[in-house]
XYZ file of C-alpha atoms in Angstrom:
522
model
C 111.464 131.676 99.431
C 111.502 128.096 99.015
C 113.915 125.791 101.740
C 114.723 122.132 101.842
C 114.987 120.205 104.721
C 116.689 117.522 104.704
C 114.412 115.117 107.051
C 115.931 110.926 107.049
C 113.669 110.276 109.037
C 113.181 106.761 110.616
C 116.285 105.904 110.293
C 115.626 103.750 113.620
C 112.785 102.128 114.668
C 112.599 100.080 117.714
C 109.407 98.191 119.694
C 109.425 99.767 123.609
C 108.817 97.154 125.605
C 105.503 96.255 126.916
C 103.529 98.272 124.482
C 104.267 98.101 121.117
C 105.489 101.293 120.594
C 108.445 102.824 118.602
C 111.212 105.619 118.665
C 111.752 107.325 115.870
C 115.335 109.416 115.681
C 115.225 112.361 113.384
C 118.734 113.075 112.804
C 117.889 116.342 110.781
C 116.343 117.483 114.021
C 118.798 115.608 116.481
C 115.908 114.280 118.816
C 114.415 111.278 119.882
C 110.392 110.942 120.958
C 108.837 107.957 122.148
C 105.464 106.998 119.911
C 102.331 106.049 122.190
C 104.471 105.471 125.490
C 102.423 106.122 128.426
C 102.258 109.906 129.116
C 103.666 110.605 125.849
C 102.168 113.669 123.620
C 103.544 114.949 120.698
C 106.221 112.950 118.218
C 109.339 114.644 116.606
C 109.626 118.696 116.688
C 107.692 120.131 113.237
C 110.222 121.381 110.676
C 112.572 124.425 111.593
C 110.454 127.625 111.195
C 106.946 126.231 112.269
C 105.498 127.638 115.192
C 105.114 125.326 118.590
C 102.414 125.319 121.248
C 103.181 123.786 124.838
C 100.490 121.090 125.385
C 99.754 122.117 128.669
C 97.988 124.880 127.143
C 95.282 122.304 126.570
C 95.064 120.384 129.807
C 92.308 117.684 128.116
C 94.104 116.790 125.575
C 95.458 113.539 125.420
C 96.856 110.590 123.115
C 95.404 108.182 120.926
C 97.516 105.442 119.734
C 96.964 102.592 117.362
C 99.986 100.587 117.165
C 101.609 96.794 116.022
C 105.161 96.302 116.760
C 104.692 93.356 114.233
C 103.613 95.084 111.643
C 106.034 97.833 111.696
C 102.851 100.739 112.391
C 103.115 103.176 115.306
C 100.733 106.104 115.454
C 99.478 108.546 117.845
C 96.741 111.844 117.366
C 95.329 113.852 120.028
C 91.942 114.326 121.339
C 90.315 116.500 123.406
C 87.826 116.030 125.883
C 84.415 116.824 124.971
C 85.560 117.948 121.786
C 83.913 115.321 120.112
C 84.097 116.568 116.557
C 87.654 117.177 117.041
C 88.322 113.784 118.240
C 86.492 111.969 115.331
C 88.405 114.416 113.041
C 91.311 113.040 114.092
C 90.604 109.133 114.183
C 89.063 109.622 110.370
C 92.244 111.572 109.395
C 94.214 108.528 110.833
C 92.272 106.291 109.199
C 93.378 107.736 105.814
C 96.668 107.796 106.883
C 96.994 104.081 107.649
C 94.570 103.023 104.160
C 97.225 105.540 102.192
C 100.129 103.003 103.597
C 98.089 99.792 103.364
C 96.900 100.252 99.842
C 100.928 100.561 99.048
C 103.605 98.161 99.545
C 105.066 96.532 102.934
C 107.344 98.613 104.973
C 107.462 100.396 108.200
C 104.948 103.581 108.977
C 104.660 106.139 111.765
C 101.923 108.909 111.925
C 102.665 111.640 115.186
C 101.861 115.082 115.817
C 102.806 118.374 117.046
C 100.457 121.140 118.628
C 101.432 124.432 116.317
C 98.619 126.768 117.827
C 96.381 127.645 120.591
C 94.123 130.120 121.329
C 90.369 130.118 123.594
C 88.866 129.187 120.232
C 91.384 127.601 117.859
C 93.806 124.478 118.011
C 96.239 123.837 115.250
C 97.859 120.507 114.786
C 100.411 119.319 111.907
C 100.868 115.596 111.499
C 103.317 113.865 109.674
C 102.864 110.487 108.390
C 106.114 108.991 107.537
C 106.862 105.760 105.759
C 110.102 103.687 104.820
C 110.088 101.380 101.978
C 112.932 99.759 100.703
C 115.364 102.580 102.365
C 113.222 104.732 100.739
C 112.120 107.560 103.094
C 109.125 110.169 102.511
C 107.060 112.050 104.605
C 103.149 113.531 104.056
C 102.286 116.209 106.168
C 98.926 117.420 106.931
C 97.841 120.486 109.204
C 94.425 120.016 110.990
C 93.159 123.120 112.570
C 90.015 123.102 115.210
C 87.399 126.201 115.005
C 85.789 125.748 118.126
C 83.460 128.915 117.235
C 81.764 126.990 114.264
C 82.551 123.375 115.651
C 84.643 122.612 112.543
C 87.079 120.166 111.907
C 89.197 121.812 108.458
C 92.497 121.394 106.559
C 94.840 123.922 106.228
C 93.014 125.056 103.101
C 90.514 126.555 104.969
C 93.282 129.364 106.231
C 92.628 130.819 103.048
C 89.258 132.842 101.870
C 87.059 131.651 99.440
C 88.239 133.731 96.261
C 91.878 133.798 97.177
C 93.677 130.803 96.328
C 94.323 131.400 93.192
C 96.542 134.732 94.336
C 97.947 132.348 96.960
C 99.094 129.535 94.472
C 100.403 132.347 92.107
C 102.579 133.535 95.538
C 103.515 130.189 96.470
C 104.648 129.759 92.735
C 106.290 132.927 92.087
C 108.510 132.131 95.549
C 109.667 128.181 94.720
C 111.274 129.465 91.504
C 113.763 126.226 92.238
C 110.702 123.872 92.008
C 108.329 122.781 88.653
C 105.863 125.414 88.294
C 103.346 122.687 87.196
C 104.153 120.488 90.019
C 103.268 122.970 92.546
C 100.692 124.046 91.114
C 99.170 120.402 90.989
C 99.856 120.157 94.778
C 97.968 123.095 95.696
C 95.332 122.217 94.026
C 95.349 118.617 95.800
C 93.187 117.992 98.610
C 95.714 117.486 102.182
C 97.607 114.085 102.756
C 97.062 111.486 102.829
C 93.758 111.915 100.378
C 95.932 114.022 98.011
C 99.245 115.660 97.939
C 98.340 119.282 99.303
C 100.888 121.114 101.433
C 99.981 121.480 105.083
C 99.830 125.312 106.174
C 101.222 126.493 109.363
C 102.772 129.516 110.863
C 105.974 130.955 111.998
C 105.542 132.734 115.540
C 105.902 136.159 113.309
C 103.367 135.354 111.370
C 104.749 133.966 108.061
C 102.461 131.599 106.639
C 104.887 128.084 105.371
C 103.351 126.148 102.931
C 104.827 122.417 103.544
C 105.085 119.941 101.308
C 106.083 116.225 101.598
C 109.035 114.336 100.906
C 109.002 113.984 96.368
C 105.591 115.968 95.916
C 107.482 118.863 94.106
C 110.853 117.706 94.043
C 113.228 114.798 94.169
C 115.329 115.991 96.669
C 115.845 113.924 100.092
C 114.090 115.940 102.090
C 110.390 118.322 102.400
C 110.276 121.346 100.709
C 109.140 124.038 102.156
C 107.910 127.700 101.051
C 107.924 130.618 103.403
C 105.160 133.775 102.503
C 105.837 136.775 104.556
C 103.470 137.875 106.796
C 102.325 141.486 105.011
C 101.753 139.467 101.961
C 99.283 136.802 103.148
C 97.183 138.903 105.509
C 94.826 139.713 102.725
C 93.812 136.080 101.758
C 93.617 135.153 105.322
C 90.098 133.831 106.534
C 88.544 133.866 109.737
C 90.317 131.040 111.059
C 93.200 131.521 109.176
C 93.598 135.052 111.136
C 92.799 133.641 114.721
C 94.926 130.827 113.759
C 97.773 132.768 112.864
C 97.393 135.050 116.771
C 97.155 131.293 118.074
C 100.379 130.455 116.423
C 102.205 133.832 117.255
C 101.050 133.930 121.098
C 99.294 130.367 122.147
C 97.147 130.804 125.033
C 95.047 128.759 127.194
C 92.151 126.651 124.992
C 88.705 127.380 126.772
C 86.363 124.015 125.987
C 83.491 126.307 126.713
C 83.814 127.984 123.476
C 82.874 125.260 121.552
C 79.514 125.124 119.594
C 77.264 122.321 118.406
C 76.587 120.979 115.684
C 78.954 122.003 113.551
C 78.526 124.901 111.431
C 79.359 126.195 107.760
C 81.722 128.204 107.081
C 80.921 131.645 107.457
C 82.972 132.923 104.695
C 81.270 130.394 102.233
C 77.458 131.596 103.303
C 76.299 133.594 99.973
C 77.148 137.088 100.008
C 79.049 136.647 103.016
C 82.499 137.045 101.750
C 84.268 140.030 99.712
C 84.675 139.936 95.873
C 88.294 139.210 95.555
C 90.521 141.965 94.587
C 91.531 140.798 90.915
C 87.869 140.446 90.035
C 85.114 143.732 89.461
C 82.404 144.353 92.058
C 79.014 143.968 91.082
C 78.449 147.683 91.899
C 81.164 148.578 89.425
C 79.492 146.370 86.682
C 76.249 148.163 87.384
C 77.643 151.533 87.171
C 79.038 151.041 83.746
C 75.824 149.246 82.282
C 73.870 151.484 83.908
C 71.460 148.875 85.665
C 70.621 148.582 89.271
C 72.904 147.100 91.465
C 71.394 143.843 93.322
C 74.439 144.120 95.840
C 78.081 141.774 95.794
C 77.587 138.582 94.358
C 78.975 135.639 96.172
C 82.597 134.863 96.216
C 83.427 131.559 94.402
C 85.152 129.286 96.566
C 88.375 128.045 94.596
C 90.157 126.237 97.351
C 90.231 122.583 97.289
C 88.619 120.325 99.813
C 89.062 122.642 103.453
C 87.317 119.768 105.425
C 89.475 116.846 106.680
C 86.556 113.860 104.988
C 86.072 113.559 101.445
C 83.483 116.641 100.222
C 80.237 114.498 99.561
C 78.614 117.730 98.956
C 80.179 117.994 95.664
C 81.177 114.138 94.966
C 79.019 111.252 94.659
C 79.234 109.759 97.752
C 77.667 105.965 98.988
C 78.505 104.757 101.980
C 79.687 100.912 101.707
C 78.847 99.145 105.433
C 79.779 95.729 106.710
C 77.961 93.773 109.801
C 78.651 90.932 112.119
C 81.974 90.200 111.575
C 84.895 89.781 112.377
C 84.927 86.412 111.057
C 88.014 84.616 110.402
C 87.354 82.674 106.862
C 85.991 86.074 104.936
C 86.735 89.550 106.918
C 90.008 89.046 105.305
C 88.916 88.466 102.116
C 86.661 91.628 102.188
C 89.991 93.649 103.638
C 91.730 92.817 100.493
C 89.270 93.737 98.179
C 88.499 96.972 99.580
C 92.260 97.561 99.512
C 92.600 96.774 95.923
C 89.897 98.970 95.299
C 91.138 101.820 97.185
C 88.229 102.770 98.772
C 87.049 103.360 102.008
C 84.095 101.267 104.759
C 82.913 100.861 108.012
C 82.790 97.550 109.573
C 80.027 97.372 112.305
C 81.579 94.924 114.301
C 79.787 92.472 117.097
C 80.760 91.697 120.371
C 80.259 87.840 120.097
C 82.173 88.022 116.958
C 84.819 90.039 117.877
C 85.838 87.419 121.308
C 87.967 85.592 119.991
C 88.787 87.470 116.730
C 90.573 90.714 118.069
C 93.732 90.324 116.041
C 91.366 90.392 112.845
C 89.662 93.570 114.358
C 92.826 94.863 115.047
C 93.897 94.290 111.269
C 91.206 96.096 109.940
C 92.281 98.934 112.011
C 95.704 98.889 110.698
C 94.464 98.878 107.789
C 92.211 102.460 107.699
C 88.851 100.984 107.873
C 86.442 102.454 110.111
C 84.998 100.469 113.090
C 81.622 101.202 114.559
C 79.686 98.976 116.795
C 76.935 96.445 116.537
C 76.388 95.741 120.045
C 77.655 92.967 121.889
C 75.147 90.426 120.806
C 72.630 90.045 118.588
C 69.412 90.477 119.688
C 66.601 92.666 119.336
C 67.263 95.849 121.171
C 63.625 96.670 122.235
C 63.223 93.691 123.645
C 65.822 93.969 126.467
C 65.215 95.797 129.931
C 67.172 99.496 130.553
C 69.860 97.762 132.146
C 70.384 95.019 129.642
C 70.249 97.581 126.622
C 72.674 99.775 128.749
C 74.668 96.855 129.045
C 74.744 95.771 125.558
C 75.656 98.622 124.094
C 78.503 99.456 126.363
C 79.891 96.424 126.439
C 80.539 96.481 122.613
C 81.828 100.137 122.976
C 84.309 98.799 125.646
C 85.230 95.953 123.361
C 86.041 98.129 120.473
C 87.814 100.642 122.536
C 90.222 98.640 123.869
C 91.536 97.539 120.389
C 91.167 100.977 118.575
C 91.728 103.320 120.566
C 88.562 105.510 120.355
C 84.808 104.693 121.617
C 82.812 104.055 118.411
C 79.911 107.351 117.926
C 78.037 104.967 115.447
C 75.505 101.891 116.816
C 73.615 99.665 114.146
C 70.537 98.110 116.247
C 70.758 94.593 114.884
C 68.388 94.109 112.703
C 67.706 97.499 112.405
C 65.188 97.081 115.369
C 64.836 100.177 117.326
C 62.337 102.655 119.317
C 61.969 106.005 121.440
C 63.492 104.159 124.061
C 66.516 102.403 121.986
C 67.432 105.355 120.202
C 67.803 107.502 123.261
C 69.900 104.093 124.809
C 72.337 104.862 122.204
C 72.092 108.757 122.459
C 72.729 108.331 126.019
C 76.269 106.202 125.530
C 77.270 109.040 122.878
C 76.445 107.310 119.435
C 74.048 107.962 116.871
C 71.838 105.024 115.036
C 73.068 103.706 112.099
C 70.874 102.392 109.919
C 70.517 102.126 105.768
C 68.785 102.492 103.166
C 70.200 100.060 100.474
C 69.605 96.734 101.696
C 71.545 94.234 99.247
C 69.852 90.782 101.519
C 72.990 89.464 101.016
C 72.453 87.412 104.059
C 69.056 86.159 101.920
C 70.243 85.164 97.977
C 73.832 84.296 99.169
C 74.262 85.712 95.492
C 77.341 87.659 95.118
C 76.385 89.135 91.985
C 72.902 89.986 92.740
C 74.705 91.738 95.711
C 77.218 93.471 93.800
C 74.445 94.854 91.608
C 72.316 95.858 94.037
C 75.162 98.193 95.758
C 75.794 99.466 92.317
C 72.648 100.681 92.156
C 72.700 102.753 95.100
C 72.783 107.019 94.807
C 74.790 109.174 96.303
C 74.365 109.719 100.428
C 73.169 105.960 99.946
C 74.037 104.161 102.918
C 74.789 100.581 101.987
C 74.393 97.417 103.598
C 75.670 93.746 103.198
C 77.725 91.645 105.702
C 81.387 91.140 105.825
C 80.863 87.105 107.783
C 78.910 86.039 103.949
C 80.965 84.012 101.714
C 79.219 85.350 98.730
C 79.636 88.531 99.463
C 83.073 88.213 100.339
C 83.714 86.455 96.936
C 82.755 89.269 95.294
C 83.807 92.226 96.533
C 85.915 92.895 93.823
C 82.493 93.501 91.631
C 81.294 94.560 94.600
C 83.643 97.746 94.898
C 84.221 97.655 90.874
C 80.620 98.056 90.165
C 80.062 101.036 92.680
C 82.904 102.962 91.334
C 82.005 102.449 87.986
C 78.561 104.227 88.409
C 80.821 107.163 89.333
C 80.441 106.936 93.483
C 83.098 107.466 95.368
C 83.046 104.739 98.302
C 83.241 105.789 101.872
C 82.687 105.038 105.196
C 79.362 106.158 107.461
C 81.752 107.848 109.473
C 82.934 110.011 106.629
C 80.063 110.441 104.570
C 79.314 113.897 106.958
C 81.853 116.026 108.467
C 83.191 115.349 111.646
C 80.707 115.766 114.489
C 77.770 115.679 112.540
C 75.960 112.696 113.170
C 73.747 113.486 116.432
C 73.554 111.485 119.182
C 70.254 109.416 119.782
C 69.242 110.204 116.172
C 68.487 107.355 113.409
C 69.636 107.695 110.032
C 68.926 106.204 106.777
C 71.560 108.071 104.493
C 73.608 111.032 104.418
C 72.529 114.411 106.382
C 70.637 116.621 104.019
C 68.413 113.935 101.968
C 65.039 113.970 102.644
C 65.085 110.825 103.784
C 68.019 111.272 106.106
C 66.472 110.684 109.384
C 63.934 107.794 109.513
């Protein structure tokens, strides 16, 4: 069955003093939450239906906020200590959050969360990114659930098996018979908010699976619409996770850190031969048998979901990874900011500690905006040059710097100029980062030729790794080519941070483009 709730939400929104921060009232829900106050946790309840986990179930978890009282942005995500996969889940996934709103018009926007499910190997969070424009209200919501077992980071796609969503779509369909069968349908095949318009999936605590859509994905009603599977009749799509994340959302439990594995790993379900034939489709043994030929044994599953990781899927899409160093700087980071945001597409900014004193608002903008910040060190000078203490010192510094304006310690370091050794990579491992370095150098710094730059990041492949810098007038003069010119080769533009899934990138290790090249590591 399919339900509406009626959600005006933000219908106030009010700075707390001293920090920035918001409340949002919920009147459909009749509650009030402070955003990012000191303390504070989790933001309005989920809708009516979805399963809750007390917090204290997970006594390292905490809050990360990124908030302007200014600009009329509040948000909030938890991490988890020494969960750092999780945590970098979470600060990319708020990232596209905050580029969704900043590539759209001015208004007011506030991204919070609510812990759904728990278990000793399983967390299950549902945010809600809500925006008001012009009185106009509408919420994306987006379920994130944490597979400590494999290390993964995944969307709520990935609580269905490979082979199964098209039954599951076909339920979800056949159940919202008050909803356009071709709208829903185009949803569900969506990757999550805020990337796409995919329903997050939670649970009831009886093990219902609800399939929640956002405010005028799949109707124009005021409110999110909401479809309700029963229990008996999702159990057979159900993957791994999606089966220890339903017990998790039925009966939360303690979360045991020690259960978490590293580096991530695939999938199981999506290993070849791994996963069962889906029902609607005839075994490989039951081919055999009627031609009468040998039977080489099931045949693997094809994998019909959309996107189940929280990053785009560079495995499948052409991905080049557009970097920026040495700024901020006040007459051109700006300029780059508004081109990228015109282009819709995503970048890191490696940002220096001499050029962020002084410039912190501007660092703070491009935060606001989506755009990923990784460090650069605090000055820059050739890292193998300096003493233990004085490498120590510079990176940390930096790390420090960025912290305090982002919310999260930055798990990238670009060595400037790229200079590096034994002893500077393990300098970086040691302060939890891994070395960032590239393998399309556009010299932008050397022909001060924005369209010899522009073609030169055109030309890059994908799990390219890109460089130019963001403090060159040429470069930021024509970023529009810049971005144009990489899309139109068919890449999709990224960050570093998300051209791998979460926790990838090692610490301590140098790399050249994007894990799984040959010439990854370098």
């Amino acid at each position: 069955m399919a339900v509406r709730f009626v959600t005006l939400v933000l219908a106030a929104m009010v700075a707390l003093a001293g920090c920035g921060s918001g409340v949002v009232t919920d009147p459909a829900a009749n509650t009030s939450t402070g955003m990012n106050a000191p303390g504070s946790t989790e933001g309005p309840p989920p809708p009516p239906g979805v399963s809750k986990a007390d917090p204290s179930l997970l006594p390292i978890l905490t809050t990360s906020a990124l908030t302007s009282a200014p600009d009329k942005i509040t948000t909030a995500v938890p991490n988890l200590a020494n969960a750092r996969a999780f945590n970098e889940g979470m600060w990319l996934v708020r990232g596209a959050f905050l580029r969704a709103y900043s590539w759209g018009a001015k208004g007011e926007f506030v991204l919070d969360w609510n812990l759904v499910a728990a278990s000793q190997d399983t967390i299950g969070v549902l945010l809600q990114g809500r925006t008001v424009r012009d009185g106009k209200v509408t919420v994306a919501p987006a379920s994130v659930w944490f597979d400590a077992t494999t290390n993964r980071v995944a969307s709520g796609a990935a609580l269905i098996k490979p082979g199964s969503w098209g039954a599951f779509t076909a339920a979800v369909v056949a159940s919202a018979k008050d909803a356009p069968a071709d709208k829903l349908k185009e949803a569900l095949a969506s990757e999550m908010a805020p990337r796409g318009n995919g329903p997050a999936l939670a649970f009831s605590s009886n093990g219902d699976l609800l399939v929640d859509f956002g405010i005028h994905t799949v109707s124009q009603a005021e409110g999110t619409y909401v479809v309700r599977l029963k229990a008996d009749q999702v159990s057979g799509w159900l993957s791994g996770l999606g089966l220890r994340a339903k017990d998790a959302s039925a009966k939360p439990s303690a979360f045991n850190p020690a259960t978490i594995t590293g580096p991530p790993k695939p999938e199981p379900e999506t290993a070849a031969n791994a996963a069962t034939p889906s029902a609607s489709a005839k075994s490989p043994a039951a081919s055999a048998a009627a031609s009468g030929t040998p039977s080489a044994g099931p045949a693997p599953v094809v994998d019909d979901r959309p996107n189940i990781g929280v990053v785009p899927d560079c495995r499948k899409l052409k991905c080049a990874a557009l970097t920026f160093d040495d700024g901020p700087y006040p007459t051109t980071t700006g300029q780059v900011l508004a081109g990228l945001t015109k282009g819709k597409v995503s970048a890191t900014f490696f940002a220096l500690g001499t050029s962020i004193s002084g410039n912190k608002g501007l660092l703070l903008k491009s935060a606001l905006a989506g755009y990923d910040i990784q460090s650069h060190s605090s000055v820059h000078d050739m890292m193998t040059k300096k003493s233990d203490a004085a490498l120590k010192d510079q990176i940390t510094k930096n790390s420090d710097a960025i912290r305090a304006v982002t919310g999260y310690t930055p798990w990238l370091l670009r060595p400037p100029y790229g200079d590096r050794n034994a002893r500077v990579n393990q300098a970086i491992g040691a302060q939890a980062a891994a070395v960032a370095i590239w393998d399309v150098d556009t010299e932008d710094w050397k022909t001060k030729n924005g369209a010899t730059t522009a073609a030169r990041a055109a030309a890059a492949k994908p799990g390219d790794i890109v460089l130019m810098h963001d403090i060159q007038p040429s470069t930021a003069n024509a970023i529009d080519d810049i971005v144009g010119g990489m899309t139109k080769n068919g890449l999709t533009v990224v960050s570093m941070a998300e051209l791998v899934q979460p926790g990838a990138w090692q610490y301590g290790v140098p790399y050249c483009a994007a894990i799984g090249r040959a010439s990854a590591t370098c």
